[in-house]
mmCIF file of C-alpha atoms in Angstrom:
data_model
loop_
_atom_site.group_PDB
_atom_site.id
_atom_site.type_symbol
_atom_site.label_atom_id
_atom_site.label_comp_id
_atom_site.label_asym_id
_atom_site.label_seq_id
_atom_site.Cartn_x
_atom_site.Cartn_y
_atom_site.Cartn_z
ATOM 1 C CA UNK F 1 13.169 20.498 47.385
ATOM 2 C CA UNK F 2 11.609 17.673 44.903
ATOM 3 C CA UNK F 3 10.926 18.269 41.417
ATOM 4 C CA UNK F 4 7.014 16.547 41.342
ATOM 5 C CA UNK F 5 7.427 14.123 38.246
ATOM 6 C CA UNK F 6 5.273 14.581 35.321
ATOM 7 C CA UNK F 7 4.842 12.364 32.346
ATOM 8 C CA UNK F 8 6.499 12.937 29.135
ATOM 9 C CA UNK F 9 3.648 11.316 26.575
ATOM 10 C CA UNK F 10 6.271 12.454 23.838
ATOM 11 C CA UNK F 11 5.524 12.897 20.195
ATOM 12 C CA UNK F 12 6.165 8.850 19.489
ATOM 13 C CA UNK F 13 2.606 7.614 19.256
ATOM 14 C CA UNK F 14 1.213 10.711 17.067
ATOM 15 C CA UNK F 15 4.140 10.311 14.673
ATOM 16 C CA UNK F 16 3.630 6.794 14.759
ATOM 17 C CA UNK F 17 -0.444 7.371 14.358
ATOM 18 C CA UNK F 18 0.185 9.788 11.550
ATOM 19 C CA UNK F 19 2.679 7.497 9.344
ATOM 20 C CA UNK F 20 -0.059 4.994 9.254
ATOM 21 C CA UNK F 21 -2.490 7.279 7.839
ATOM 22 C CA UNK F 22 -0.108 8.801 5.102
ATOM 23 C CA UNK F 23 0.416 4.702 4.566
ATOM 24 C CA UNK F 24 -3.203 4.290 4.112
ATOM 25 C CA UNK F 25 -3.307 7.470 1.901
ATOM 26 C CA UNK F 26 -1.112 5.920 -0.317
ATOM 27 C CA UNK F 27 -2.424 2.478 -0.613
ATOM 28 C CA UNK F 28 -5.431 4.343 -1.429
ATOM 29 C CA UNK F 29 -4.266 5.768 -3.877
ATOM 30 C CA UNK F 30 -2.652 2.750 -6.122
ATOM 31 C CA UNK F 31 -6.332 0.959 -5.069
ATOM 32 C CA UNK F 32 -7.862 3.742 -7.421
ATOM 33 C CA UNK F 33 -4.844 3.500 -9.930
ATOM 34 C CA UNK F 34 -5.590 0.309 -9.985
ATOM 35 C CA UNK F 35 -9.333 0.526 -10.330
ATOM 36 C CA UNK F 36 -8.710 3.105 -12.869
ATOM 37 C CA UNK F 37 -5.824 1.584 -15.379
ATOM 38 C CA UNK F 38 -6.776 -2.856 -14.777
ATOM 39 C CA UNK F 39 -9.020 -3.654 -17.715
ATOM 40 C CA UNK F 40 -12.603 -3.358 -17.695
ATOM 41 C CA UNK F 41 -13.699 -6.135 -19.483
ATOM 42 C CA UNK F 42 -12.813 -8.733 -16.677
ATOM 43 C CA UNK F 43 -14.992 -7.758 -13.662
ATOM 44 C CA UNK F 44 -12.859 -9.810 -11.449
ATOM 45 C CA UNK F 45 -9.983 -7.681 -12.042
ATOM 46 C CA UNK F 46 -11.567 -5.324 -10.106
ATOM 47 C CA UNK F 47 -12.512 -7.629 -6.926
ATOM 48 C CA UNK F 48 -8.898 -7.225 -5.442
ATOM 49 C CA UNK F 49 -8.933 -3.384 -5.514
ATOM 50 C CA UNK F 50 -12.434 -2.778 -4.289
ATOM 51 C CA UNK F 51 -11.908 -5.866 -1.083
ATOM 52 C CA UNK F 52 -8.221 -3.839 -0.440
ATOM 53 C CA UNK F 53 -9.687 -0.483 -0.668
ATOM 54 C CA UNK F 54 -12.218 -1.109 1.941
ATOM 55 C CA UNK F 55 -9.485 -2.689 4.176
ATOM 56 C CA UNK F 56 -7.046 0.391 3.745
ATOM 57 C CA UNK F 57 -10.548 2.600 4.918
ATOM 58 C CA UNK F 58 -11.075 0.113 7.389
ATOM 59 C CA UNK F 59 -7.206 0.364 8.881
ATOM 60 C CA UNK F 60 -7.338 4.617 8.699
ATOM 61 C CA UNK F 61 -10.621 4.728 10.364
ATOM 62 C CA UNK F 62 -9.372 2.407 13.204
ATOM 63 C CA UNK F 63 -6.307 4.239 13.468
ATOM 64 C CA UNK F 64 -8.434 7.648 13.934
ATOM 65 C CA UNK F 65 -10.489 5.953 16.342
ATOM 66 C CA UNK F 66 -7.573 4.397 18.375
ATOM 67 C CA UNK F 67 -5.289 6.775 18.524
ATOM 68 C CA UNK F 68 -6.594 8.453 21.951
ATOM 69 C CA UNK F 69 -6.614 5.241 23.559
ATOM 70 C CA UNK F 70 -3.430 4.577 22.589
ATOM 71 C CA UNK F 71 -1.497 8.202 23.643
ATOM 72 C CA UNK F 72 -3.295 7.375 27.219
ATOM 73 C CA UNK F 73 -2.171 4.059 27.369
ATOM 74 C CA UNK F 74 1.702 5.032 25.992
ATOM 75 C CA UNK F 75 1.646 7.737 28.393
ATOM 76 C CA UNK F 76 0.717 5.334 31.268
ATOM 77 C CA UNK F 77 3.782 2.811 29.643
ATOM 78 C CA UNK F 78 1.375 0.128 28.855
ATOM 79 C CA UNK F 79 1.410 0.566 25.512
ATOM 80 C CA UNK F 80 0.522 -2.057 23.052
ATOM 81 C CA UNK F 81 1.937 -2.025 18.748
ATOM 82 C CA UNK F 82 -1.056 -1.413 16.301
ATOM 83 C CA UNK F 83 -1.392 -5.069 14.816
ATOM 84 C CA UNK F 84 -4.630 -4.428 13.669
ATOM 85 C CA UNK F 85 -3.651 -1.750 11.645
ATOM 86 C CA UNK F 86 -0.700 -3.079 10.219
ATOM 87 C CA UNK F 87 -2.357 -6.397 9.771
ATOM 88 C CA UNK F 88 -4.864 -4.895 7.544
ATOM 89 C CA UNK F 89 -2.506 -2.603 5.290
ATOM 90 C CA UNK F 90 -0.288 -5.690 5.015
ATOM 91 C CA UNK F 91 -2.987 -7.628 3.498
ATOM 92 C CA UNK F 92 -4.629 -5.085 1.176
ATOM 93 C CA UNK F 93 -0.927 -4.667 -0.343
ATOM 94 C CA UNK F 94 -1.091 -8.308 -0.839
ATOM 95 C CA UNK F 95 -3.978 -8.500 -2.124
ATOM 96 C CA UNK F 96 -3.143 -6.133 -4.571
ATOM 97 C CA UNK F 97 -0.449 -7.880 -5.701
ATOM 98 C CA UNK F 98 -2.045 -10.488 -6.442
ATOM 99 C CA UNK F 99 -5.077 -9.197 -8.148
ATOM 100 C CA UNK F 100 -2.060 -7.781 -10.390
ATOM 101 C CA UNK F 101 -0.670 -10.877 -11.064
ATOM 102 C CA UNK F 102 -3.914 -12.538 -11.761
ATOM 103 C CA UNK F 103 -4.582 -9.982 -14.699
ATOM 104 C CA UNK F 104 -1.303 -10.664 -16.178
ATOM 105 C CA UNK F 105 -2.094 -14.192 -15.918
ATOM 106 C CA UNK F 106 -5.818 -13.952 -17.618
#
């Protein structure tokens, strides 16, 4: 007697979906401490958070949107990392950084 074989799609990719929203989340929410707490009276202070704030939206909604395509394809073992993602919450916490250090430099 077989067993018929079924495919385990596991919890992997929706943990993995979910961590990059809570990352998001909180990159969010140092953009609007930042937007909140960098001097007002230098408008390009505020260049950095607003550019990194719409990348951190940018990465979530992808990661919504992507996130069935990406169960099938882990489930089918084709699965391929999140780059885009990661490539954009990378860069709005650089760019944050720096828009930090360019207020403490001006």
């Amino acid at each position: 007697m077989s067993v018929p074989h079924t495919i385990d799609t596991g919890l992997q990719p929706e943990r993995t979906s979910l961590s990059f929203v809570r990352t998001s989340l909180a990159i969010l929410g140092l953009v609007v401490a930042c937007l909140r707490w960098l001097p007002p009276s230098n408008p390009m202070a505020l260049v950095g958070p607003a550019i990194a704030g719409t990348l951190v939206a940018g990465a979530a909604v992808h990661e919504h949107r992507s996130r069935p395509l990406r169960m099938t394809r882990f489930a089918a073992e084709s699965a391929t990392p999140a780059i885009v993602t990661g490539g954009f919450l990378v860069v709005s916490v650089a760019l944050l950084s720096l828009s930090g250090l360019w207020v403490l430099v001006h």
